[in-house]
Short mmCIF file of C-alpha atoms in Angstrom, two decimals:
data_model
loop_
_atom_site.label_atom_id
_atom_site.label_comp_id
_atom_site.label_asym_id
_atom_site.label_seq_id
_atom_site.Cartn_x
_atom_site.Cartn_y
_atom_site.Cartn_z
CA UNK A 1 -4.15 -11.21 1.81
CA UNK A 2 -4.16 -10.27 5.53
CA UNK A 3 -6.51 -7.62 5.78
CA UNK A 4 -4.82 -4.16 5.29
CA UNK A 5 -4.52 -1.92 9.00
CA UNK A 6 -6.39 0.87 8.60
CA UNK A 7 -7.07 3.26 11.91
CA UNK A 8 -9.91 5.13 12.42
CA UNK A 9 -8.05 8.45 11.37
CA UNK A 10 -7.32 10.20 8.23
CA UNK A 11 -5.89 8.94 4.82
CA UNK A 12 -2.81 11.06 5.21
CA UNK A 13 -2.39 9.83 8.81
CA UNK A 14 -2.66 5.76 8.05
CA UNK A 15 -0.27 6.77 5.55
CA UNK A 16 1.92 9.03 7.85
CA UNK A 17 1.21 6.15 10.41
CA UNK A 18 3.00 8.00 13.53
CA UNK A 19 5.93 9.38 11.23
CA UNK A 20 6.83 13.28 10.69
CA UNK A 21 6.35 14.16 7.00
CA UNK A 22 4.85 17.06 5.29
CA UNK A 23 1.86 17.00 3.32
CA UNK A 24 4.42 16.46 0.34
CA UNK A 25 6.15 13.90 1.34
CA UNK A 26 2.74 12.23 1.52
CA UNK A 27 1.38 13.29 -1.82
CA UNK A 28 4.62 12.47 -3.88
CA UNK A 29 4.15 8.46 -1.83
CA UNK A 30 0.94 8.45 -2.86
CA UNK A 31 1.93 9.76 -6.80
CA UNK A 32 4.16 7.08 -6.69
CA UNK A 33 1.62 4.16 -6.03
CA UNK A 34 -0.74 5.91 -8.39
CA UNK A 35 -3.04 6.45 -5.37
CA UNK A 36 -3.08 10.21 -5.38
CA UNK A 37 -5.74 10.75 -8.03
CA UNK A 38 -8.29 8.20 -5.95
CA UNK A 39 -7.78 10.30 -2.82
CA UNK A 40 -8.42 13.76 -4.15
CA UNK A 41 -10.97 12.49 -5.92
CA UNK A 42 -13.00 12.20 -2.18
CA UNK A 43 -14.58 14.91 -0.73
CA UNK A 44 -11.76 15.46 2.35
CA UNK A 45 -8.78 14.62 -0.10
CA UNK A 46 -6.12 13.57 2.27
CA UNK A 47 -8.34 14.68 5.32
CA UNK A 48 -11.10 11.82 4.75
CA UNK A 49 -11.92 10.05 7.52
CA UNK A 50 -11.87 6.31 7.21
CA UNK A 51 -11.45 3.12 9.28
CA UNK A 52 -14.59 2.18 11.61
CA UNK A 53 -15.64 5.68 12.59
CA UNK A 54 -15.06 6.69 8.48
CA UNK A 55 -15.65 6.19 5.18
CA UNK A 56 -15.34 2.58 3.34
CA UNK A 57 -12.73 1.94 1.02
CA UNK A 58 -12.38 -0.68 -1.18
CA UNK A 59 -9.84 -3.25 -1.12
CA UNK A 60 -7.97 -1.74 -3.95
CA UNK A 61 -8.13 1.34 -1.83
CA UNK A 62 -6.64 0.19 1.64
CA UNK A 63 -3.66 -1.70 -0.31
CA UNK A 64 -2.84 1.51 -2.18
CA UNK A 65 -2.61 3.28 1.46
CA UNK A 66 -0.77 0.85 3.21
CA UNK A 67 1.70 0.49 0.28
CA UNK A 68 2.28 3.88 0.20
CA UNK A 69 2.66 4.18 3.70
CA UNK A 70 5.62 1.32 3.29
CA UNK A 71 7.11 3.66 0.71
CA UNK A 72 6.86 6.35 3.14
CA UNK A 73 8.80 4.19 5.95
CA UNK A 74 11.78 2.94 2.94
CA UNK A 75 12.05 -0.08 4.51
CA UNK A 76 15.51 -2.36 3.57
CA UNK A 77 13.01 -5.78 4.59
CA UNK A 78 9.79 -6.14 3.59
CA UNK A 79 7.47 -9.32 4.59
CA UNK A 80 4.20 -10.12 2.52
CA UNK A 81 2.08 -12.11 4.21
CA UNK A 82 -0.06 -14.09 1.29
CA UNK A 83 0.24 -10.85 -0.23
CA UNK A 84 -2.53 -11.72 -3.15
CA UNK A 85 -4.38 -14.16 -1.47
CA UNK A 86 -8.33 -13.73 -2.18
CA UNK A 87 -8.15 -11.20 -4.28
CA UNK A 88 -9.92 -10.41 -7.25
CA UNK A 89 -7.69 -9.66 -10.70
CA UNK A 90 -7.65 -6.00 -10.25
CA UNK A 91 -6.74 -5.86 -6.74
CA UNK A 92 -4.05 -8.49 -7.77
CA UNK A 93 -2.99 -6.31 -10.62
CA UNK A 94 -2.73 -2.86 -8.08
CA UNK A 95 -0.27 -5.21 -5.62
CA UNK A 96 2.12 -6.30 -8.62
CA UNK A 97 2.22 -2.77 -9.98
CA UNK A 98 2.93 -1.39 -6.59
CA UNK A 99 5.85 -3.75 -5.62
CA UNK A 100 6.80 -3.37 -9.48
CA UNK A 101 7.39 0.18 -8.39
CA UNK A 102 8.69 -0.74 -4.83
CA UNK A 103 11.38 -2.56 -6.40
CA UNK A 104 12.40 -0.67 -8.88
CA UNK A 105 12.88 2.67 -6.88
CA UNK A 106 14.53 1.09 -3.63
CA UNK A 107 17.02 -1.16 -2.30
CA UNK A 108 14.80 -3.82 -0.85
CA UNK A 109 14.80 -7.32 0.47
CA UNK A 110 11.16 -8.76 0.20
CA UNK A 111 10.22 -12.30 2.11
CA UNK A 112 7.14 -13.45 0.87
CA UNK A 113 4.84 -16.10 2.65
CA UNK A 114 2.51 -17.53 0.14
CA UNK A 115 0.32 -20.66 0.68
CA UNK A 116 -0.64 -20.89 -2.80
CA UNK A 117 0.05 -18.32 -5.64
CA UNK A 118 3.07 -16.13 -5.75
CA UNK A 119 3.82 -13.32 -7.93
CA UNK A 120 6.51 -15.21 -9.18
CA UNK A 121 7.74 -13.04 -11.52
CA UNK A 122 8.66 -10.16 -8.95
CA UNK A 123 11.21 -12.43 -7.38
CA UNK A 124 14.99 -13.12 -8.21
CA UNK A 125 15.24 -15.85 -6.11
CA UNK A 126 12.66 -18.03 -4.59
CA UNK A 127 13.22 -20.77 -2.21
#
């Protein structure tokens, strides 16, 4: 997987990413992609620094933020850039359930660019 953009700012602005909306908005996103309980769970919440200047997140971690800042944005195109590629089973597991949940609540064309696994099964049709 390309490695998730995080900035050097907080969790609810990488998720916010230069768009208006509340605290909420934001919280409800995060609900969604089962990444709320991870970021309360830190000392700052919402508020926690991270990026260079911050605190290290895992893997798992950044993919739950910047999927939940794509939720945030409800895209109609989505492009996933070898989307799974080098991670481990749990991390893999966190991007299916997200896009499981992606899917299922939007109206959403996904192109996905994979050199050599795809989640096949998220698909209708694969060319």
């Amino acid at each position: 997987m390309q490695e998730p953009t995080l900035l050097s700012l907080s969790i609810k602005d990488n998720i916010a990413y230069g768009r208006s909306a509340t605290s909420d908005q934001i919280e409800e996103d995060a609900k969604t992609i089962h990444a709320h309980d991870f970021i309360t769970s830190l000392e700052m919440g919402y508020e926690t620094q991270v990026g260079r200047t911050g605190l290290t997140l895992t893997e798992e971690q950044k993919i739950k933020i910047s999927i939940t800042r794509v939720v945030l944005s409800n895209p109609s195109i989505l492009l996933l850039d070898e989307v799974t590629s080098g991670l481990d089973f749990e991390a893999k597991k966190v991007v299916q359930e997200a896009l499981d949940i992606l899917i299922y609540m939007t109206v959403l064309s996904i192109f996905c660019i994979c050199v050599t696994e795809i989640p096949i099964d998220l698909f209708q049709e694969v060319n």
